[in-house]
Tab-separated table of C-alpha atoms and ligand atoms in Angstrom:
chain	number	residue	atom	x	y	z
P	1	MET	CA	34.271	143.296	106.015
P	2	LYS	CA	32.727	139.873	106.402
P	3	THR	CA	31.568	137.189	104.064
P	4	GLY	CA	28.787	138.284	101.758
P	5	ASP	CA	29.903	141.926	101.487
P	6	LEU	CA	31.882	141.516	98.330
P	7	SER	CA	31.298	143.691	95.327
P	8	ALA	CA	28.890	142.433	92.712
P	9	ASP	CA	31.718	141.413	90.376
P	10	PRO	CA	31.410	137.748	89.492
P	11	ILE	CA	34.130	135.590	90.986
P	12	VAL	CA	35.401	132.725	88.921
P	13	GLY	CA	38.264	130.294	89.237
P	14	LEU	CA	41.595	130.333	87.426
P	15	SER	CA	42.424	129.145	83.963
P	16	ARG	CA	43.721	125.671	83.205
P	17	ASN	CA	46.968	127.264	82.054
P	18	SER	CA	47.572	128.939	85.395
P	19	TYR	CA	47.664	125.510	87.045
P	20	MET	CA	49.673	123.780	84.338
P	21	SER	CA	52.182	126.217	82.865
P	22	PRO	CA	55.795	125.714	84.021
P	23	ALA	CA	56.486	129.357	83.126
P	24	GLN	CA	53.584	130.478	85.297
P	25	PHE	CA	54.900	128.340	88.125
P	26	GLN	CA	58.358	129.927	87.883
P	27	HIS	CA	56.818	133.382	87.848
P	28	GLU	CA	54.837	132.573	91.002
P	29	LEU	CA	57.921	131.237	92.741
P	30	LEU	CA	59.793	134.461	92.080
P	31	ALA	CA	56.894	136.841	92.662
P	32	ILE	CA	55.407	135.160	95.732
P	33	HIS	CA	57.614	132.581	97.399
P	34	HIS	CA	60.969	134.287	96.904
P	35	VAL	CA	59.745	137.574	98.378
P	36	SER	CA	57.549	136.238	101.196
P	37	TRP	CA	58.558	135.079	104.634
P	38	LEU	CA	58.449	131.288	104.605
P	39	TYR	CA	58.437	128.763	107.385
P	40	GLY	CA	61.988	127.566	107.999
P	41	CYS	CA	61.748	125.176	110.918
P	42	HIS	CA	60.873	125.057	114.578
P	43	ALA	CA	63.594	126.640	116.708
P	44	SER	CA	63.861	123.454	118.785
P	45	GLU	CA	64.941	121.549	115.659
P	46	VAL	CA	68.103	123.682	115.669
P	47	GLY	CA	68.279	123.907	119.439
P	48	LEU	CA	72.014	123.305	119.826
P	49	PRO	CA	74.988	124.984	118.129
P	50	GLY	CA	75.724	123.033	114.957
P	51	GLU	CA	72.227	121.605	114.578
P	52	PHE	CA	70.848	122.262	111.109
P	53	VAL	CA	67.857	121.550	108.909
P	54	THR	CA	67.593	121.952	105.161
P	55	ARG	CA	64.476	123.330	103.573
P	56	GLN	CA	63.692	123.223	99.879
P	57	VAL	CA	62.031	126.131	98.075
P	58	GLY	CA	60.524	125.368	94.706
P	59	ARG	CA	62.253	122.724	92.638
P	60	ASP	CA	65.819	123.997	92.753
P	61	ASP	CA	66.608	126.031	95.855
P	62	SER	CA	67.702	124.493	99.112
P	63	ILE	CA	68.345	126.505	102.269
P	64	ILE	CA	70.405	125.460	105.309
P	65	ILE	CA	69.154	126.738	108.645
P	66	VAL	CA	71.805	126.297	111.314
P	67	ARG	CA	72.495	127.503	114.838
P	68	GLY	CA	75.972	128.985	115.189
P	69	GLU	CA	78.434	128.650	118.045
P	70	ASP	CA	77.173	132.023	119.255
P	71	GLY	CA	73.638	130.662	119.585
P	72	GLN	CA	72.264	132.642	116.663
P	73	VAL	CA	70.144	130.910	114.036
P	74	ARG	CA	71.175	131.765	110.475
P	75	ALA	CA	70.153	130.626	107.019
P	76	PHE	CA	72.327	130.088	103.944
P	77	ALA	CA	71.872	128.923	100.390
P	78	ASN	CA	72.765	125.234	100.457
P	79	LEU	CA	75.639	125.352	97.994
P	80	CYS	CA	79.393	125.625	98.062
P	81	ARG	CA	81.141	128.807	96.946
P	82	HIS	CA	83.785	126.816	95.062
P	83	ARG	CA	81.948	125.231	92.153
P	84	GLY	CA	78.483	125.205	93.587
P	85	SER	CA	78.039	121.681	94.887
P	86	ARG	CA	75.177	121.131	97.275
P	87	LEU	CA	76.642	121.196	100.783
P	88	CYS	CA	74.125	119.241	102.861
P	89	HIS	CA	72.076	116.407	101.434
P	90	GLU	CA	70.505	115.449	104.754
P	91	ASP	CA	67.259	117.084	105.875
P	92	HIS	CA	68.660	117.613	109.359
P	93	GLY	CA	71.768	116.876	111.352
P	94	HIS	CA	74.474	118.170	113.654
P	95	VAL	CA	77.881	119.409	112.483
P	96	ARG	CA	80.885	121.240	113.862
P	97	ARG	CA	81.770	122.536	110.411
P	98	LEU	CA	79.890	122.499	107.124
P	99	VAL	CA	82.191	120.522	104.822
P	100	CYS	CA	81.527	120.395	101.097
P	101	PRO	CA	81.387	116.761	99.949
P	102	TYR	CA	83.099	117.589	96.623
P	103	HIS	CA	86.550	119.106	97.396
P	104	GLN	CA	86.194	119.527	101.155
P	105	TRP	CA	86.020	123.280	101.526
P	106	ARG	CA	85.068	123.917	105.131
P	107	TYR	CA	82.696	126.547	106.442
P	108	ALA	CA	81.941	127.651	109.991
P	109	THR	CA	78.323	127.485	111.131
P	110	ASP	CA	78.257	131.285	110.835
P	111	GLY	CA	78.875	130.878	107.094
P	112	ASN	CA	82.529	131.963	106.992
P	113	LEU	CA	84.908	129.992	104.797
P	114	LEU	CA	87.531	128.442	107.080
P	115	SER	CA	89.691	126.426	104.683
P	116	ALA	CA	89.798	125.594	100.976
P	117	ASN	CA	91.852	122.405	100.649
P	118	ARG	CA	95.291	123.425	99.373
P	119	MET	CA	94.079	126.803	98.142
P	120	ARG	CA	95.471	129.636	100.221
P	121	ASP	CA	93.715	132.605	101.718
P	122	GLY	CA	94.978	135.849	100.185
P	123	ILE	CA	96.876	134.012	97.425
P	124	ASP	CA	94.482	131.709	95.589
P	125	LEU	CA	91.349	133.466	96.784
P	126	ASN	CA	90.141	135.686	99.584
P	127	PHE	CA	88.298	133.555	102.097
P	128	ALA	CA	86.356	136.597	103.302
P	129	ASP	CA	84.773	136.926	99.841
P	130	HIS	CA	83.651	133.302	99.688
P	131	GLY	CA	81.452	132.757	102.681
P	132	LEU	CA	78.103	131.036	102.250
P	133	VAL	CA	75.317	133.094	100.680
P	134	ALA	CA	73.271	134.468	103.576
P	135	ILE	CA	69.473	134.265	103.525
P	136	ALA	CA	67.295	136.425	105.788
P	137	ALA	CA	66.180	134.522	108.899
P	138	GLU	CA	64.048	135.670	111.802
P	139	THR	CA	63.198	133.696	114.928
P	140	TRP	CA	59.921	134.496	116.638
P	141	GLY	CA	57.658	132.568	118.980
P	142	GLY	CA	59.768	129.422	118.763
P	143	HIS	CA	59.698	129.373	114.962
P	144	VAL	CA	62.370	130.233	112.399
P	145	PHE	CA	61.262	132.039	109.259
P	146	ILE	CA	63.299	132.679	106.137
P	147	CYS	CA	63.024	135.067	103.208
P	148	LEU	CA	64.939	134.469	99.985
P	149	SER	CA	65.098	138.127	99.023
P	150	ASP	CA	65.438	141.310	101.073
P	151	PRO	CA	62.381	141.215	103.353
P	152	GLN	CA	59.856	143.904	102.564
P	153	ALA	CA	59.089	144.281	106.280
P	154	PRO	CA	60.168	142.703	109.567
P	155	LEU	CA	57.965	139.783	110.421
P	156	ALA	CA	57.723	139.953	114.222
P	157	PRO	CA	55.328	142.936	114.451
P	158	LEU	CA	52.961	141.307	111.951
P	159	LEU	CA	53.001	138.005	113.826
P	160	SER	CA	52.484	139.688	117.195
P	161	ALA	CA	49.439	141.503	115.866
P	162	ALA	CA	47.953	138.397	114.248
P	163	ALA	CA	48.533	135.703	116.880
P	164	VAL	CA	46.372	137.227	119.597
P	165	GLY	CA	47.144	135.853	123.054
P	166	LEU	CA	49.985	133.608	121.888
P	167	SER	CA	52.171	134.650	124.822
P	168	ASP	CA	49.707	132.730	127.046
P	169	TYR	CA	51.013	129.572	125.371
P	170	SER	CA	54.743	130.263	126.055
P	171	PRO	CA	55.512	129.280	122.443
P	172	GLU	CA	59.291	129.394	122.995
P	173	ALA	CA	58.985	126.518	125.490
P	174	THR	CA	57.750	123.998	122.944
P	175	LYS	CA	59.247	121.222	120.844
P	176	VAL	CA	58.377	119.161	117.786
P	177	ALA	CA	56.787	115.862	118.821
P	178	ALA	CA	56.166	114.653	115.270
P	179	ARG	CA	56.896	115.731	111.711
P	180	ARG	CA	55.242	114.161	108.684
P	181	CYS	CA	55.428	114.897	104.978
P	182	TYR	CA	52.528	114.590	102.533
P	183	PRO	CA	53.473	114.730	98.844
P	184	ILE	CA	50.525	115.960	96.778
P	185	ALA	CA	50.433	115.614	92.992
P	186	ALA	CA	48.758	118.955	92.398
P	187	ASN	CA	49.713	122.529	91.625
P	188	TRP	CA	50.277	124.483	94.842
P	189	LYS	CA	47.388	126.849	94.081
P	190	LEU	CA	44.920	123.955	94.094
P	191	VAL	CA	46.326	122.892	97.468
P	192	MET	CA	46.018	126.406	98.867
P	193	GLU	CA	42.529	126.887	97.443
P	194	ASN	CA	41.505	123.737	99.257
P	195	PHE	CA	43.107	125.089	102.434
P	196	TRP	CA	41.297	128.403	102.135
P	197	GLU	CA	37.775	127.013	102.124
P	198	CYS	CA	35.838	124.741	104.416
P	199	TYR	CA	32.980	124.325	101.951
P	200	HIS	CA	34.160	120.722	101.609
P	201	CYS	CA	34.679	120.090	105.324
P	202	ALA	CA	31.329	118.668	106.390
P	203	ALA	CA	31.277	116.066	103.627
P	204	ARG	CA	34.962	115.247	103.357
P	205	HIS	CA	36.356	115.789	106.857
P	206	PRO	CA	33.890	114.079	109.221
P	207	GLU	CA	36.534	113.738	111.972
P	208	PHE	CA	37.642	117.378	111.735
P	209	SER	CA	34.083	118.681	111.440
P	210	ALA	CA	32.938	116.745	114.513
P	211	ILE	CA	35.333	118.763	116.716
P	212	ALA	CA	36.142	122.034	114.909
P	213	ASP	CA	33.515	124.750	114.724
P	214	VAL	CA	33.476	124.860	110.955
P	215	GLY	CA	30.702	127.485	110.915
P	216	GLY	CA	32.529	129.641	113.462
P	217	LEU	CA	35.636	129.561	111.317
P	218	GLU	CA	34.007	132.028	108.954
P	219	ASP	CA	33.868	134.586	111.792
P	220	THR	CA	37.652	134.472	112.296
P	221	ASP	CA	40.343	136.121	110.165
P	222	PHE	CA	40.107	132.983	108.038
P	223	GLY	CA	36.699	134.088	106.754
P	224	THR	CA	37.405	137.798	106.636
P	225	VAL	CA	37.285	139.493	103.288
P	226	THR	CA	39.099	142.777	102.811
P	227	GLU	CA	37.874	145.708	100.763
P	228	PRO	CA	38.476	145.357	97.045
P	229	GLY	CA	41.731	147.147	96.243
P	230	ALA	CA	42.972	147.071	99.850
P	231	ALA	CA	46.469	145.724	100.442
P	232	LEU	CA	46.399	142.215	101.876
P	233	SER	CA	48.532	141.680	104.962
P	234	PRO	CA	51.034	138.845	104.569
P	235	VAL	CA	49.993	137.554	108.008
P	236	ILE	CA	46.540	137.028	109.506
P	237	GLY	CA	45.191	135.364	112.642
P	238	GLY	CA	44.939	131.597	112.608
P	239	ALA	CA	42.626	130.706	115.499
P	240	LEU	CA	40.624	127.544	114.943
P	241	PRO	CA	37.475	127.562	117.099
P	242	LEU	CA	36.125	124.331	118.520
P	243	LYS	CA	32.563	123.202	119.046
P	244	PRO	CA	31.218	123.673	122.594
P	245	GLY	CA	32.435	121.060	125.038
P	246	PHE	CA	35.747	120.329	123.308
P	247	THR	CA	39.122	121.547	124.512
P	248	SER	CA	41.521	120.381	121.828
P	249	LEU	CA	41.459	119.523	118.142
P	250	THR	CA	41.930	115.782	118.464
P	251	LEU	CA	39.788	112.824	117.463
P	252	ASP	CA	37.872	112.908	120.756
P	253	GLY	CA	38.134	116.672	121.326
P	254	ARG	CA	40.191	116.185	124.466
P	255	PRO	CA	43.841	117.074	125.052
P	256	ALA	CA	46.316	114.612	123.531
P	257	CYS	CA	49.108	115.747	125.844
P	258	ARG	CA	48.979	115.781	129.649
P	259	ARG	CA	51.368	118.741	129.776
P	260	ARG	CA	49.966	122.142	128.917
P	261	PHE	CA	51.440	125.212	127.291
P	262	GLY	CA	52.155	128.348	129.311
P	263	ARG	CA	49.309	129.502	131.488
P	264	PHE	CA	47.159	126.437	130.768
P	265	GLN	CA	48.820	124.442	133.504
P	266	ASN	CA	45.647	123.521	135.290
P	267	GLU	CA	42.572	121.775	133.997
P	268	ILE	CA	41.296	123.610	130.936
P	269	ALA	CA	37.931	125.231	131.521
P	270	VAL	CA	35.446	124.505	128.773
P	271	SER	CA	34.248	128.107	129.053
P	272	ASP	CA	37.759	129.496	128.626
P	273	PRO	CA	37.518	131.938	125.708
P	274	VAL	CA	41.183	131.645	124.672
P	275	GLN	CA	41.507	128.007	123.661
P	276	THR	CA	43.053	128.517	120.283
P	277	THR	CA	45.264	131.027	118.593
P	278	GLY	CA	47.727	131.086	115.747
P	279	PHE	CA	48.665	132.780	112.535
P	280	ILE	CA	48.689	132.177	108.808
P	281	LEU	CA	51.533	133.300	106.558
P	282	ARG	CA	50.107	134.056	103.165
P	283	HIS	CA	50.375	131.748	101.331
P	284	SER	CA	52.431	128.950	102.740
P	285	THR	CA	51.985	128.289	106.435
P	286	ALA	CA	49.319	127.880	109.105
P	287	VAL	CA	50.271	127.624	112.779
P	288	THR	CA	47.585	126.879	115.364
P	289	TYR	CA	47.832	126.281	119.090
P	290	PHE	CA	45.513	124.598	121.530
P	291	PRO	CA	46.333	124.422	125.243
P	292	ASP	CA	48.045	121.024	124.945
P	293	HIS	CA	49.510	120.961	121.447
P	294	GLY	CA	50.151	122.968	118.333
P	295	ILE	CA	50.122	122.177	114.647
P	296	VAL	CA	52.219	123.729	111.873
P	297	LEU	CA	51.157	123.150	108.274
P	298	ASP	CA	53.827	124.229	105.804
P	299	PHE	CA	52.792	124.062	102.153
P	300	GLN	CA	55.772	123.928	99.788
P	301	PRO	CA	55.428	124.224	95.999
P	302	ARG	CA	57.915	121.786	94.487
P	303	GLY	CA	56.981	121.781	90.816
P	304	VAL	CA	54.131	122.911	88.612
P	305	ASP	CA	52.184	119.777	89.576
P	306	GLN	CA	53.886	118.854	92.867
P	307	THR	CA	53.349	120.243	96.357
P	308	LEU	CA	54.745	118.987	99.624
P	309	LEU	CA	52.820	119.522	102.835
P	310	VAL	CA	55.094	119.294	105.884
P	311	ALA	CA	53.163	118.989	109.153
P	312	ARG	CA	54.703	119.423	112.589
P	313	TRP	CA	52.995	118.745	115.894
P	314	LEU	CA	54.222	120.773	118.879
P	315	VAL	CA	54.009	119.914	122.557
P	316	PRO	CA	55.386	121.583	125.697
P	317	ALA	CA	59.168	121.239	125.809
P	318	ASP	CA	59.073	119.129	128.963
P	319	ALA	CA	56.457	116.636	127.680
P	320	VAL	CA	57.672	113.039	127.460
P	321	GLU	CA	56.560	110.642	124.719
P	322	GLY	CA	54.734	107.609	126.147
P	323	GLN	CA	54.232	109.340	129.447
P	324	ASP	CA	52.536	112.626	128.579
P	325	TYR	CA	51.455	111.873	125.046
P	326	VAL	CA	51.245	109.060	122.532
P	327	THR	CA	52.407	110.258	119.129
P	328	GLU	CA	49.747	108.354	117.166
P	329	ASN	CA	46.972	109.925	119.262
P	330	LEU	CA	48.527	113.341	118.937
P	331	VAL	CA	48.769	113.244	115.157
P	332	ALA	CA	45.638	111.208	114.384
P	333	LEU	CA	43.151	113.939	113.481
P	334	TRP	CA	45.445	116.087	111.333
P	335	ASP	CA	47.040	113.052	109.745
P	336	ILE	CA	43.604	111.879	108.581
P	337	THR	CA	42.664	115.411	107.510
P	338	ASN	CA	45.911	116.020	105.613
P	339	ILE	CA	45.501	112.760	103.709
P	340	GLN	CA	41.881	113.621	102.902
P	341	ASP	CA	42.914	117.062	101.659
P	342	GLY	CA	45.670	115.578	99.511
P	343	VAL	CA	43.135	113.302	97.826
P	344	LEU	CA	40.827	116.267	97.187
P	345	ALA	CA	43.604	118.420	95.694
P	346	GLU	CA	44.784	115.560	93.468
P	347	GLY	CA	41.216	114.942	92.302
P	348	ASN	CA	40.895	118.641	91.542
P	349	ALA	CA	44.191	118.539	89.621
P	350	ALA	CA	42.995	115.591	87.554
P	351	GLY	CA	39.875	117.495	86.498
P	352	VAL	CA	41.740	120.711	85.756
P	353	ARG	CA	44.108	118.834	83.407
P	354	SER	CA	41.155	117.854	81.238
P	355	SER	CA	40.745	119.790	78.007
P	356	PHE	CA	37.087	120.277	79.006
P	357	TYR	CA	37.926	122.248	82.162
P	358	LYS	CA	36.495	125.754	82.403
P	359	PRO	CA	36.778	128.033	85.453
P	360	GLY	CA	33.605	127.861	87.541
P	361	PRO	CA	31.978	130.219	90.049
P	362	ILE	CA	33.531	130.700	93.477
P	363	SER	CA	31.040	131.208	96.289
P	364	ARG	CA	31.140	134.596	97.990
P	365	ALA	CA	29.621	133.053	101.094
P	366	HIS	CA	31.585	129.834	101.405
P	367	GLU	CA	34.856	130.369	99.566
P	368	PRO	CA	35.875	133.975	100.256
P	369	GLY	CA	39.417	132.884	101.169
P	370	ILE	CA	39.956	131.635	97.629
P	371	HIS	CA	39.025	135.035	96.288
P	372	GLU	CA	41.534	136.658	98.671
P	373	PHE	CA	44.167	134.143	97.662
P	374	HIS	CA	43.714	134.847	93.970
P	375	ARG	CA	43.773	138.592	94.598
P	376	PHE	CA	47.005	138.269	96.609
P	377	CYS	CA	48.647	136.225	93.865
P	378	ALA	CA	47.522	138.522	91.068
P	379	ALA	CA	48.876	141.590	92.910
P	380	ALA	CA	52.216	139.856	93.561
P	381	LEU	CA	52.555	138.771	89.933
P	382	ALA	CA	51.745	142.266	88.725
P	383	ARG	CA	54.506	143.680	90.954
P	384	THR	CA	57.119	141.252	89.641
P	385	PRO	CA	57.603	141.008	85.890
P	386	ALA	CA	57.697	137.512	84.495
P	387	LEU	CA	60.953	136.292	83.045
P	388	ALA	CA	61.087	137.300	79.395
P	389	SER	CA	60.334	133.814	78.145
P	390	SER	CA	57.508	132.997	80.535
P	391	GLY	CA	54.824	135.490	79.520
P	392	SER	CA	52.688	134.263	82.398
P	393	ALA	CA	49.697	135.934	83.934
P	394	LEU	CA	47.250	134.888	86.591
P	395	SER	CA	44.206	134.903	84.401
P	396	SER	CA	40.676	133.903	85.195
H	1	FES	S1	82.394	122.413	94.991
H	1	FES	FE1	82.611	122.532	97.114
H	1	FES	S2	84.679	122.234	97.487
H	1	FES	FE2	84.501	122.149	95.350
H	2	FE2	FE1	40.213	120.226	103.896
């Protein structure tokens, strides 16, 4: 069903409390982020055995994603099994062993405890019982995804169905050309609401709107509204159509990288119908590809009023900085857009904090994604009871 076919029920925004309550935030972390597949990292960031990245979830959880000697990418809770010290404080690195900085317990990159500094296996403790806490990890299309609880469903089939034509882009043969972080002083739901509508685009994103087909966006999965009561898929398509005449989502609408992904080795035809594809993980990550580069936007709730947006720009694995692309050109449009969006979300947060705030109407025509987002959150919260002390509810 498309925009405009919603039921006649009025749609209004969320309460002030739902954006400001620490208990509500904790409930959302458990009910949504701890049970959903999340973006871990790009597979090329852990390309070699021993390469790792750490990825924070919420305020308190940190996950290590590391490639083992056997080539497999695994994820572990970033804490030692002795007395719980954080293992890795760096956001990325390369190790032969994971060594706890406190009392030097040593773990293999497959999570097994190897030694425990003067404590003996089978006498003081059983090493086999004290390996790192494993977290579900799945690698697909050159990306590593993690899930902090038992995954409700494998991710690959959902991604394959959503990212139509992605194999044309040879996504495994890509690398991260740039990674930038954007701290936003706003509740994560305000950040996602801003992501889910382009009602603000024409006025507030002149650079983006000059190249992207903002009107056409509503005809993609991005603007699709499901039947009331229907289950919402955790993954949808993430194509980002361009205005006629443009071949990439850059400041001038032209490729920022001379190398091309997959089958786009030759000059890109303006009439080519498959110029963009991607997927969106509800409600944390958007991945979009153009023939010369890709963009990953990973929205991470960090506190009730703090969100971190981590953006990665992808290029073909054999592209060379300075020769095939200039990083500042590559990142320019999304860097501007991310900063603009951060300002909008923080301005929204400032207004919502006011004691005069009241939820307002959400447009069926121009903000259907917000409605879907709220519905997804409300269903997730209803499935997962709040902690006894939180008493939270996603109320309108
Ligand atoms: S807490 Fe890690 S070795 Fe003691
Ligand atoms: Fe925006």
